[in-house]
GROMACS .gro file of N, CA and C in nm:
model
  432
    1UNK      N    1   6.536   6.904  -8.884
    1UNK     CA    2   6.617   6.796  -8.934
    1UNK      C    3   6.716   6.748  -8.828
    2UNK      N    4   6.784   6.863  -8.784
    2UNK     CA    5   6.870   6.773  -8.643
    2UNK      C    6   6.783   6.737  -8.552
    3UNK      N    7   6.670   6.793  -8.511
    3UNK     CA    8   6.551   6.715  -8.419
    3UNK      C    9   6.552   6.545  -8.425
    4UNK      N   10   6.558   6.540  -8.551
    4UNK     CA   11   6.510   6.413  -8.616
    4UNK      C   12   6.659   6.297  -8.572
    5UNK      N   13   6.772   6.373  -8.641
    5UNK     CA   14   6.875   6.285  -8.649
    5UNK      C   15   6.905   6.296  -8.506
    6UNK      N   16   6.933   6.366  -8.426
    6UNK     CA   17   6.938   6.351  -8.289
    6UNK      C   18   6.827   6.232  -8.201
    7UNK      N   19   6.696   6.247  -8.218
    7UNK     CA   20   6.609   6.184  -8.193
    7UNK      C   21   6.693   6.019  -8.212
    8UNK      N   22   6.715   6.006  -8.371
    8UNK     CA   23   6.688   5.865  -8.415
    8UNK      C   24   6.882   5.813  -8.341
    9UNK      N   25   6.939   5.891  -8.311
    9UNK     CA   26   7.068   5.845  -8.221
    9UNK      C   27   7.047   5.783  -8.047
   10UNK      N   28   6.942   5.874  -8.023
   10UNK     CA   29   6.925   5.848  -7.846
   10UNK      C   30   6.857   5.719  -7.852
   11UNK      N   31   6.751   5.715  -7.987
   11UNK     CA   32   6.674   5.613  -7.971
   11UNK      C   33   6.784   5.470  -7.975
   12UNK      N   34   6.853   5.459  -8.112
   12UNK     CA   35   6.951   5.344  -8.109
   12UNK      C   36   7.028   5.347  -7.970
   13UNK      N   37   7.095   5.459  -7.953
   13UNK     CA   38   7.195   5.410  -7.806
   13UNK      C   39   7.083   5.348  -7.708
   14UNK      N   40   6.978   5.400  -7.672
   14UNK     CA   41   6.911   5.325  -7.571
   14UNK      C   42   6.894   5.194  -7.645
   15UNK      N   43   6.837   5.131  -7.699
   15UNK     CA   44   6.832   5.009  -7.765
   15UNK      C   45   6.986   4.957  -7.682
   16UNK      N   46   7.097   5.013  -7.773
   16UNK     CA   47   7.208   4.954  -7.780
   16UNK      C   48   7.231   4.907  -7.568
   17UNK      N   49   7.242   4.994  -7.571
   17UNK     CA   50   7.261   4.996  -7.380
   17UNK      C   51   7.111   4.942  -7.304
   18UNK      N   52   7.060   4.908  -7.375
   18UNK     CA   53   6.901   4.875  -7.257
   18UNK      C   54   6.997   4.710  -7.286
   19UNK      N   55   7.004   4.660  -7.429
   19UNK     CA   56   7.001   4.510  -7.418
   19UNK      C   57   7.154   4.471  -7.351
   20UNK      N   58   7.259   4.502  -7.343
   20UNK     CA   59   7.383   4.576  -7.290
   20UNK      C   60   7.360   4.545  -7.107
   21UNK      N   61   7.262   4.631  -7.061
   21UNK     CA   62   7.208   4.612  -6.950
   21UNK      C   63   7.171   4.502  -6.887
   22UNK      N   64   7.053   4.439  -6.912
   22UNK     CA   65   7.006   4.368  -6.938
   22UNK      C   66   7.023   4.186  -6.961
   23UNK      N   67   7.162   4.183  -6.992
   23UNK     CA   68   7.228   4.072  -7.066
   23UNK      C   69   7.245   4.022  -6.966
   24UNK      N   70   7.237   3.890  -6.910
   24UNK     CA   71   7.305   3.850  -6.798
   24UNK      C   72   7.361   3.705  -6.800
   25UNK      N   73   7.430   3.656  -6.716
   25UNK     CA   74   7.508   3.524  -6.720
   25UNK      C   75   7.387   3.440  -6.749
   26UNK      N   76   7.468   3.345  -6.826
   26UNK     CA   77   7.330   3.192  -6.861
   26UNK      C   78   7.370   3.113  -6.804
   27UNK      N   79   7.250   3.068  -6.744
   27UNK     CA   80   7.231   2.992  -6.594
   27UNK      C   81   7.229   2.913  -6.656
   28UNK      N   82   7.247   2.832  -6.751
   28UNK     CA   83   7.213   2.690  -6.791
   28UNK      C   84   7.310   2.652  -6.835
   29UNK      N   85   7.423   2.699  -6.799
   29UNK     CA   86   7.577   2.643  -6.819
   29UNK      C   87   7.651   2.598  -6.715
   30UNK      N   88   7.674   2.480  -6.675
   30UNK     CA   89   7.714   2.471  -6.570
   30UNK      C   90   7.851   2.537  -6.553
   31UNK      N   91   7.943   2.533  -6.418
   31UNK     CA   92   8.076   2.644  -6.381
   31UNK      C   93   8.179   2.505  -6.447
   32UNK      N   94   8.265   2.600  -6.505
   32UNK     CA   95   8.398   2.495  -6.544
   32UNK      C   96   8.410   2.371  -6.455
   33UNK      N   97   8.504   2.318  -6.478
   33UNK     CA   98   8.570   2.184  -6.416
   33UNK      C   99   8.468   2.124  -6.325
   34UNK      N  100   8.341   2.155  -6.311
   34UNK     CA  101   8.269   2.105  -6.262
   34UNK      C  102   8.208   1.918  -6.280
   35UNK      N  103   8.169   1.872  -6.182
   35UNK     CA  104   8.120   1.746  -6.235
   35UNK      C  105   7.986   1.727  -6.364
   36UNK      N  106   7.952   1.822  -6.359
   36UNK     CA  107   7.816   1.835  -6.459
   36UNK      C  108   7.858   1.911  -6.574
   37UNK      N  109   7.986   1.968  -6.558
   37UNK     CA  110   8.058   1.994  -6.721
   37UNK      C  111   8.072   1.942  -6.793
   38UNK      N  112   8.221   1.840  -6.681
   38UNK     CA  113   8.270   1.740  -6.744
   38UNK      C  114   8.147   1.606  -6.820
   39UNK      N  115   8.049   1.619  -6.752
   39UNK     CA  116   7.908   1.455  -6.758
   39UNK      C  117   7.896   1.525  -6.896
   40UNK      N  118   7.810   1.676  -6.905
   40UNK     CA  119   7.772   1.724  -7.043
   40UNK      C  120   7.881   1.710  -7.116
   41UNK      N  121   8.038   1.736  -7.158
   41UNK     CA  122   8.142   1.693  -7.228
   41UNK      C  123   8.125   1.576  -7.285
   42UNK      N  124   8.139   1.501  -7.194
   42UNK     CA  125   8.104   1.336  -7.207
   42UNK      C  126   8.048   1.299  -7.321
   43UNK      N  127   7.888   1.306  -7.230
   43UNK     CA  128   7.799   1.317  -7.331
   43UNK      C  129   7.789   1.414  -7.481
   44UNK      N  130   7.809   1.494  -7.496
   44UNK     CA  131   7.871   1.536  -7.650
   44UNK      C  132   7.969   1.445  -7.719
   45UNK      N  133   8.059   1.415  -7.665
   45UNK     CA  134   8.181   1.368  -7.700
   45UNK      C  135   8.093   1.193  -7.744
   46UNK      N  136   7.995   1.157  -7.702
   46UNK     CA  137   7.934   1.022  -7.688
   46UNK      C  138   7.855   1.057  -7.863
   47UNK      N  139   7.844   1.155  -7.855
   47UNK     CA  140   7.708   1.202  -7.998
   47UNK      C  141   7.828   1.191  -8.113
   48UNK      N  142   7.977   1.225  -8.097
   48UNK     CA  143   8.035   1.223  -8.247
   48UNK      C  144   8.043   1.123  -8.316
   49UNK      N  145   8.133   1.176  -8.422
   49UNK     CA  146   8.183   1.049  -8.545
   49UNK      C  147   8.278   0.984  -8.519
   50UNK      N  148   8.370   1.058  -8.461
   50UNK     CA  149   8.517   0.975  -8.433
   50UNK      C  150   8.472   0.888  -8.317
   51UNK      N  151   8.544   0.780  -8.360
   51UNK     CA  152   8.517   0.674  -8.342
   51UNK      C  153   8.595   0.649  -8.188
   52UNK      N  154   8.737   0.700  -8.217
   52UNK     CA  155   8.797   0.687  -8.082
   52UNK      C  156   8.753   0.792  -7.998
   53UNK      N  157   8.725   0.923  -7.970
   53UNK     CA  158   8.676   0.996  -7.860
   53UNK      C  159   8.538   0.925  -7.830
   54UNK      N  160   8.393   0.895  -7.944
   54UNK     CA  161   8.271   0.795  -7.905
   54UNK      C  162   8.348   0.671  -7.762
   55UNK      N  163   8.423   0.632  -7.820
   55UNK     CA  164   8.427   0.495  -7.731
   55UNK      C  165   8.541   0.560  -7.589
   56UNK      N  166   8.602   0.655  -7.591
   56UNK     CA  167   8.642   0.717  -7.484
   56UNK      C  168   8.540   0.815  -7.402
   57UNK      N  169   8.472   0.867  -7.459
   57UNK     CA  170   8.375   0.968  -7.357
   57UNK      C  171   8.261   0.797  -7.285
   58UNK      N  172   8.258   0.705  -7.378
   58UNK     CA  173   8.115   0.569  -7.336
   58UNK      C  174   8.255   0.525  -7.198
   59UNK      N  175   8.343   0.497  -7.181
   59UNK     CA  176   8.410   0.467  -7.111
   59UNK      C  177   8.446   0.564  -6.963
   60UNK      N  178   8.481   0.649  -6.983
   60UNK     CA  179   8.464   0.791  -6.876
   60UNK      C  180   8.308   0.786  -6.827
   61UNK      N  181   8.193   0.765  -6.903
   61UNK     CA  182   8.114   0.821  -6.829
   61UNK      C  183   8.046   0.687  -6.738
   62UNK      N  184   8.104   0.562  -6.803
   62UNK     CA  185   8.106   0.413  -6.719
   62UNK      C  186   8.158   0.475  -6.595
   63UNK      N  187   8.301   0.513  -6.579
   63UNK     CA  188   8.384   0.510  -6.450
   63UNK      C  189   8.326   0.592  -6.370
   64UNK      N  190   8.248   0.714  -6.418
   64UNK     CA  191   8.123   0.788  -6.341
   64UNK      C  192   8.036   0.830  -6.273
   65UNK      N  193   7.974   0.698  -6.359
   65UNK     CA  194   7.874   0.560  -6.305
   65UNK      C  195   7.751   0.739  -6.350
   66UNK      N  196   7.720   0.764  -6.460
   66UNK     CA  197   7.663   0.892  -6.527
   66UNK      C  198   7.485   0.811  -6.537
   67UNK      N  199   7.434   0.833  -6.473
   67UNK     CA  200   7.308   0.878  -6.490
   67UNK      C  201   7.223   0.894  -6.631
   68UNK      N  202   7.263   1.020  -6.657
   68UNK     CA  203   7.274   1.090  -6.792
   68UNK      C  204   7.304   0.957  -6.906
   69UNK      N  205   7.353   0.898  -6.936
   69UNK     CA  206   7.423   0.823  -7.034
   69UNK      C  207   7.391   0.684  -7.026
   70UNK      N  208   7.301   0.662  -6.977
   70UNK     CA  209   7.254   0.559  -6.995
   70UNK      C  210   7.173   0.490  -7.107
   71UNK      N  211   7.061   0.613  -7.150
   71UNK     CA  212   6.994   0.588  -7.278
   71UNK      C  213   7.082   0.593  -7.347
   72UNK      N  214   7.155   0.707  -7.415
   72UNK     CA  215   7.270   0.713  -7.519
   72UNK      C  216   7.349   0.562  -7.542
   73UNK      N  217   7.395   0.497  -7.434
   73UNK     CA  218   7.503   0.396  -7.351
   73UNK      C  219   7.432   0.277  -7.490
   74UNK      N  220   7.286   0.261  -7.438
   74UNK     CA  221   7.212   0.168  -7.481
   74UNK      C  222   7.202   0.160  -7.648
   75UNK      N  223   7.138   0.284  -7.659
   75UNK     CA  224   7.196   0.292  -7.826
   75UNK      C  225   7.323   0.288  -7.916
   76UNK      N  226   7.404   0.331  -7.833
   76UNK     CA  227   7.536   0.252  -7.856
   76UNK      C  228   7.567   0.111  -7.843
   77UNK      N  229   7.520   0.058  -7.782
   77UNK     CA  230   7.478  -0.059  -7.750
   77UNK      C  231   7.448  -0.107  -7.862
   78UNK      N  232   7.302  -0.100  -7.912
   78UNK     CA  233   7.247  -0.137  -7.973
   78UNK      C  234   7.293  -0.132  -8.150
   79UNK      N  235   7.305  -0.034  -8.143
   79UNK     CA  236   7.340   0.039  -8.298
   79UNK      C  237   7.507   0.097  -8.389
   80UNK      N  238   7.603   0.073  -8.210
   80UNK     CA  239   7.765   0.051  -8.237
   80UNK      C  240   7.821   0.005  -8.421
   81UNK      N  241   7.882   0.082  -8.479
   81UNK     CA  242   7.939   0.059  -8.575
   81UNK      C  243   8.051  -0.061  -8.566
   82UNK      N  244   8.109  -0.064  -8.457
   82UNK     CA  245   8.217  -0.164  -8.445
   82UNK      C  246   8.170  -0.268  -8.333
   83UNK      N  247   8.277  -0.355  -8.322
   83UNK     CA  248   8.253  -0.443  -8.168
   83UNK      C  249   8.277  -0.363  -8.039
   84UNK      N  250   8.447  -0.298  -8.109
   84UNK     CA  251   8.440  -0.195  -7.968
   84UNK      C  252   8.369  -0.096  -7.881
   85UNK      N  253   8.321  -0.024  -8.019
   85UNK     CA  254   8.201   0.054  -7.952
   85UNK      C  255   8.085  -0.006  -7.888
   86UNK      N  256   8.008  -0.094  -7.900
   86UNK     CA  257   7.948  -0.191  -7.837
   86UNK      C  258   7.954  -0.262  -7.696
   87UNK      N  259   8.106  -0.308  -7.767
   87UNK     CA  260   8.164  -0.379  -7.556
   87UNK      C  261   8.206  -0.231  -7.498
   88UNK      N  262   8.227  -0.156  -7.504
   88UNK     CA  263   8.253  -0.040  -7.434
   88UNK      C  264   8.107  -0.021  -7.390
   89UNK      N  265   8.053   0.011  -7.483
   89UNK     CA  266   7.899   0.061  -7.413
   89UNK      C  267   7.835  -0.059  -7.311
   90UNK      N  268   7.891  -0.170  -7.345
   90UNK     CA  269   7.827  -0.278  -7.225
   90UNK      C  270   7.889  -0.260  -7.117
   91UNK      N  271   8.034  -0.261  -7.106
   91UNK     CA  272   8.130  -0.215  -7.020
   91UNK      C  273   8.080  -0.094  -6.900
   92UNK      N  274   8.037  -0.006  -6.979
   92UNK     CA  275   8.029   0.078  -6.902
   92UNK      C  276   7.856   0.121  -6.841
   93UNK      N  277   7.748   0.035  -6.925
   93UNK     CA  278   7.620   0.013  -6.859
   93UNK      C  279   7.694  -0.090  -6.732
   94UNK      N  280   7.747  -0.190  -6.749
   94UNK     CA  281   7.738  -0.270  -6.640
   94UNK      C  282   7.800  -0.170  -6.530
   95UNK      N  283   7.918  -0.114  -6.517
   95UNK     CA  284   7.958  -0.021  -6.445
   95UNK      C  285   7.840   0.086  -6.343
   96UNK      N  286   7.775   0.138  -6.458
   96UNK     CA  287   7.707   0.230  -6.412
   96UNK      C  288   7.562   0.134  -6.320
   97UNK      N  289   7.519   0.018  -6.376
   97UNK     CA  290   7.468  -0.075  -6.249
   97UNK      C  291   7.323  -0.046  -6.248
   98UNK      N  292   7.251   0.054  -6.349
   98UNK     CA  293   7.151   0.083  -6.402
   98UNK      C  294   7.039  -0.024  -6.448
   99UNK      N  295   6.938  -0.037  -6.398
   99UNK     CA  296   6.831  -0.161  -6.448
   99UNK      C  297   6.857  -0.194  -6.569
  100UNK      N  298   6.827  -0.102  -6.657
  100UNK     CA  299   6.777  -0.094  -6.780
  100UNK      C  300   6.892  -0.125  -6.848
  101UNK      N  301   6.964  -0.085  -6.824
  101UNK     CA  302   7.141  -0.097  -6.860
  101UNK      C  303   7.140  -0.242  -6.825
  102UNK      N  304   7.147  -0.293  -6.735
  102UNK     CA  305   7.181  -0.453  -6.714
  102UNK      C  306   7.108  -0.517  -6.782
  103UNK      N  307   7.016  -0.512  -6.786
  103UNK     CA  308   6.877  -0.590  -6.852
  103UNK      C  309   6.913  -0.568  -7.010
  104UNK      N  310   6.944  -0.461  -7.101
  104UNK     CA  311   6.980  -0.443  -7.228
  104UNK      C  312   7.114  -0.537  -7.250
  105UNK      N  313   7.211  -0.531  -7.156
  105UNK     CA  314   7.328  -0.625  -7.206
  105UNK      C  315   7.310  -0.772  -7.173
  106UNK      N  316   7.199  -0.806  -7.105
  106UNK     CA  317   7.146  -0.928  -7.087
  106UNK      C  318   7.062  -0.987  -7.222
  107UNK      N  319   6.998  -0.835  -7.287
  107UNK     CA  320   7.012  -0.967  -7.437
  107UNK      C  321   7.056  -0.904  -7.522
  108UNK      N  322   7.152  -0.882  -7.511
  108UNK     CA  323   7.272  -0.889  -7.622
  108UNK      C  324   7.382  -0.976  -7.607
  109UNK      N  325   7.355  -1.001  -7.468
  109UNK     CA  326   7.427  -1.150  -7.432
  109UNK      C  327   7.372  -1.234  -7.485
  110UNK      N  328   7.251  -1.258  -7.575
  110UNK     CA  329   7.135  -1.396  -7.606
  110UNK      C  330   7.126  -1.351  -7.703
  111UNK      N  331   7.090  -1.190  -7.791
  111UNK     CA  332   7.035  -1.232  -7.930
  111UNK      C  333   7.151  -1.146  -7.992
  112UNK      N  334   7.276  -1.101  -7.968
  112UNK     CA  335   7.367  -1.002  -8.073
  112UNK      C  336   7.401  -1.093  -8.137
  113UNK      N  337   7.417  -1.030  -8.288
  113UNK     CA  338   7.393  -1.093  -8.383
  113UNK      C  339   7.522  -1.102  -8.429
  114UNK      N  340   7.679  -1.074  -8.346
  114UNK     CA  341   7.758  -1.019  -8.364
  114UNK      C  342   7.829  -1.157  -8.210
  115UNK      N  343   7.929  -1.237  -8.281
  115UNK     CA  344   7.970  -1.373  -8.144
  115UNK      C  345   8.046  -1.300  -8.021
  116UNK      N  346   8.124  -1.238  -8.080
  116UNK     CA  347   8.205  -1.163  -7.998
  116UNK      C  348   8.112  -1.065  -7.896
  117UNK      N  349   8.070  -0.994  -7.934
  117UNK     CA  350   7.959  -0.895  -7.868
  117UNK      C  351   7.893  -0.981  -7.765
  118UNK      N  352   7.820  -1.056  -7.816
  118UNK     CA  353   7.728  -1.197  -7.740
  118UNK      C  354   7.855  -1.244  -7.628
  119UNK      N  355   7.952  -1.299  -7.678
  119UNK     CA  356   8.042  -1.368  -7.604
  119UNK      C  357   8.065  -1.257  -7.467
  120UNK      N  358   8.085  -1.170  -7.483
  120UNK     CA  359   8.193  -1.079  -7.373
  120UNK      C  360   8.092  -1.016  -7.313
  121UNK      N  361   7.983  -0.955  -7.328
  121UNK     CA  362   7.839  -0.895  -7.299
  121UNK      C  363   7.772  -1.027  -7.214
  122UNK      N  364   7.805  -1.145  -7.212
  122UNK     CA  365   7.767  -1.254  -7.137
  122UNK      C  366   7.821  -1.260  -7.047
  123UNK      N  367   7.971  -1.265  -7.070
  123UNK     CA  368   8.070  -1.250  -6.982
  123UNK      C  369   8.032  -1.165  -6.836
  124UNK      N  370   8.023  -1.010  -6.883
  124UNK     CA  371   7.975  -0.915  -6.807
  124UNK      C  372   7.884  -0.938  -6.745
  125UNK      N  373   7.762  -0.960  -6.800
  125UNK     CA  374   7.620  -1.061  -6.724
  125UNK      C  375   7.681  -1.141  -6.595
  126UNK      N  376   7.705  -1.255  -6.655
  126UNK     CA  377   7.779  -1.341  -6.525
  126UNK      C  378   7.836  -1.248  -6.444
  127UNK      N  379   7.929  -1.171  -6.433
  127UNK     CA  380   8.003  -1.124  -6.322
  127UNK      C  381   7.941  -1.036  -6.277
  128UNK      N  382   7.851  -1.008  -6.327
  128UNK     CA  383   7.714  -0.870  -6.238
  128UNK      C  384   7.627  -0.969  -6.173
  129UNK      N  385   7.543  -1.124  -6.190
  129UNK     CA  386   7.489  -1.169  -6.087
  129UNK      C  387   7.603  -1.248  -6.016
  130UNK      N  388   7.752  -1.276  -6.021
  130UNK     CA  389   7.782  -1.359  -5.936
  130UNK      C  390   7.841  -1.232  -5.806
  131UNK      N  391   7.869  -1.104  -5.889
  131UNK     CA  392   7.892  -0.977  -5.781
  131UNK      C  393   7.729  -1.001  -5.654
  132UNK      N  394   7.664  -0.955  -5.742
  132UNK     CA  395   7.501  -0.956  -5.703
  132UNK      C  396   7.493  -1.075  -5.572
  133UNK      N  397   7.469  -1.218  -5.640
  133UNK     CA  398   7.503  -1.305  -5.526
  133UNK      C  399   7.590  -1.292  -5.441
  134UNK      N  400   7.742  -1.218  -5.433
  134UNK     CA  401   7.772  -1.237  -5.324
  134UNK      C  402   7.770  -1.089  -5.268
  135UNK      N  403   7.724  -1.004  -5.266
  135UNK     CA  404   7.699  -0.900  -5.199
  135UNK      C  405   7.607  -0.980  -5.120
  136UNK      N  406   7.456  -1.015  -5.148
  136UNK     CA  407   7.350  -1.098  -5.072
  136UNK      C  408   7.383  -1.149  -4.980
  137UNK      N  409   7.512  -1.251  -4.997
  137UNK     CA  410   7.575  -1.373  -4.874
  137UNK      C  411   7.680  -1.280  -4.770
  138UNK      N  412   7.729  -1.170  -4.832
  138UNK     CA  413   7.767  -1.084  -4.722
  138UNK      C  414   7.660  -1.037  -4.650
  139UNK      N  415   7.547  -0.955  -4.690
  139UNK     CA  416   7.507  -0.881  -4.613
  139UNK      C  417   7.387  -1.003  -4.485
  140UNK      N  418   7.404  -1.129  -4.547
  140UNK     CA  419   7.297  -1.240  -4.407
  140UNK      C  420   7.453  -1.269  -4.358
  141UNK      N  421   7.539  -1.255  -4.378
  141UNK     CA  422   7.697  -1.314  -4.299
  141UNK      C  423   7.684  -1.153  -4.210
  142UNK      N  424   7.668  -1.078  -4.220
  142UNK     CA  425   7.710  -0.944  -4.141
  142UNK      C  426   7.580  -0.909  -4.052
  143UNK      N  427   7.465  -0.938  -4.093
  143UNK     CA  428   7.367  -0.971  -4.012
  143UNK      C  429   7.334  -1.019  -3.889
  144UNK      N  430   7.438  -1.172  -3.911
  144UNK     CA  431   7.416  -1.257  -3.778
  144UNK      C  432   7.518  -1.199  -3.691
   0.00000   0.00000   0.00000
């Protein structure tokens, strides 16, 4: 009988100490204060309800210029509960300078169904090809 209960103790402690052992840092977290913390933050902070951190993390990850947040950006875009959330998300696709991103607030400049949205999302349009054009006329002016 102590054979037994002795037995069934070594067995748990090894269990207990093999996985104990074993355990190691998760690599799939990036290191604090890092730039790829803060982007994943962001982006969480982009997935909630509240309304004011949504339109503050779509804004941070504009100034970024986030990679990452571009699809999200767009569906915000697209599917924004308010105006703000919306021009923020245009705001900060145009920022980030992304094809797909420019091209999405290009028709929401033409078909949002929403004047304001349309209005200011146009706005943005214009000042991304008149940027566009004159980057062009600099770089044949710096040429010659």
């Amino acid at each position: 009988m102590k054979t037994k209960i002795l037995f069934a103790v070594i067995l748990i402690a090894t269990f207990l100490f093999n996985s104990a052992l074993f355990a190691g840092e998760n690599k799939n977290t990036p290191a604090p204060n890092s730039y790829e913390a803060i982007e994943l933050n962001r982006l969480i902070g982009l997935a909630s309800d509240n309304e004011g951190l949504k339109v503050s993390c779509a804004f941070n990850l504009g100034e970024m210029k986030s990679q990452k947040a571009v699809i999200p950006l767009i569906a915000m875009l697209r599917d924004g509960k308010s105006d703000e959330e919306r021009i923020i998300a245009a705001l900060s696709l145009m920022k980030i300078g992304d094809a797909q991103g420019v091209y999405m607030v290009s028709r929401a400049a033409k078909f949002s169904d929403n004047s304001r949205v349309r209005y200011i999302c146009e706005k943005f349009y214009n000042g991304y090809l008149i940027e566009k054009e004159n980057s062009k006329t600099s770089d044949v002016v710096a040429s010659l």
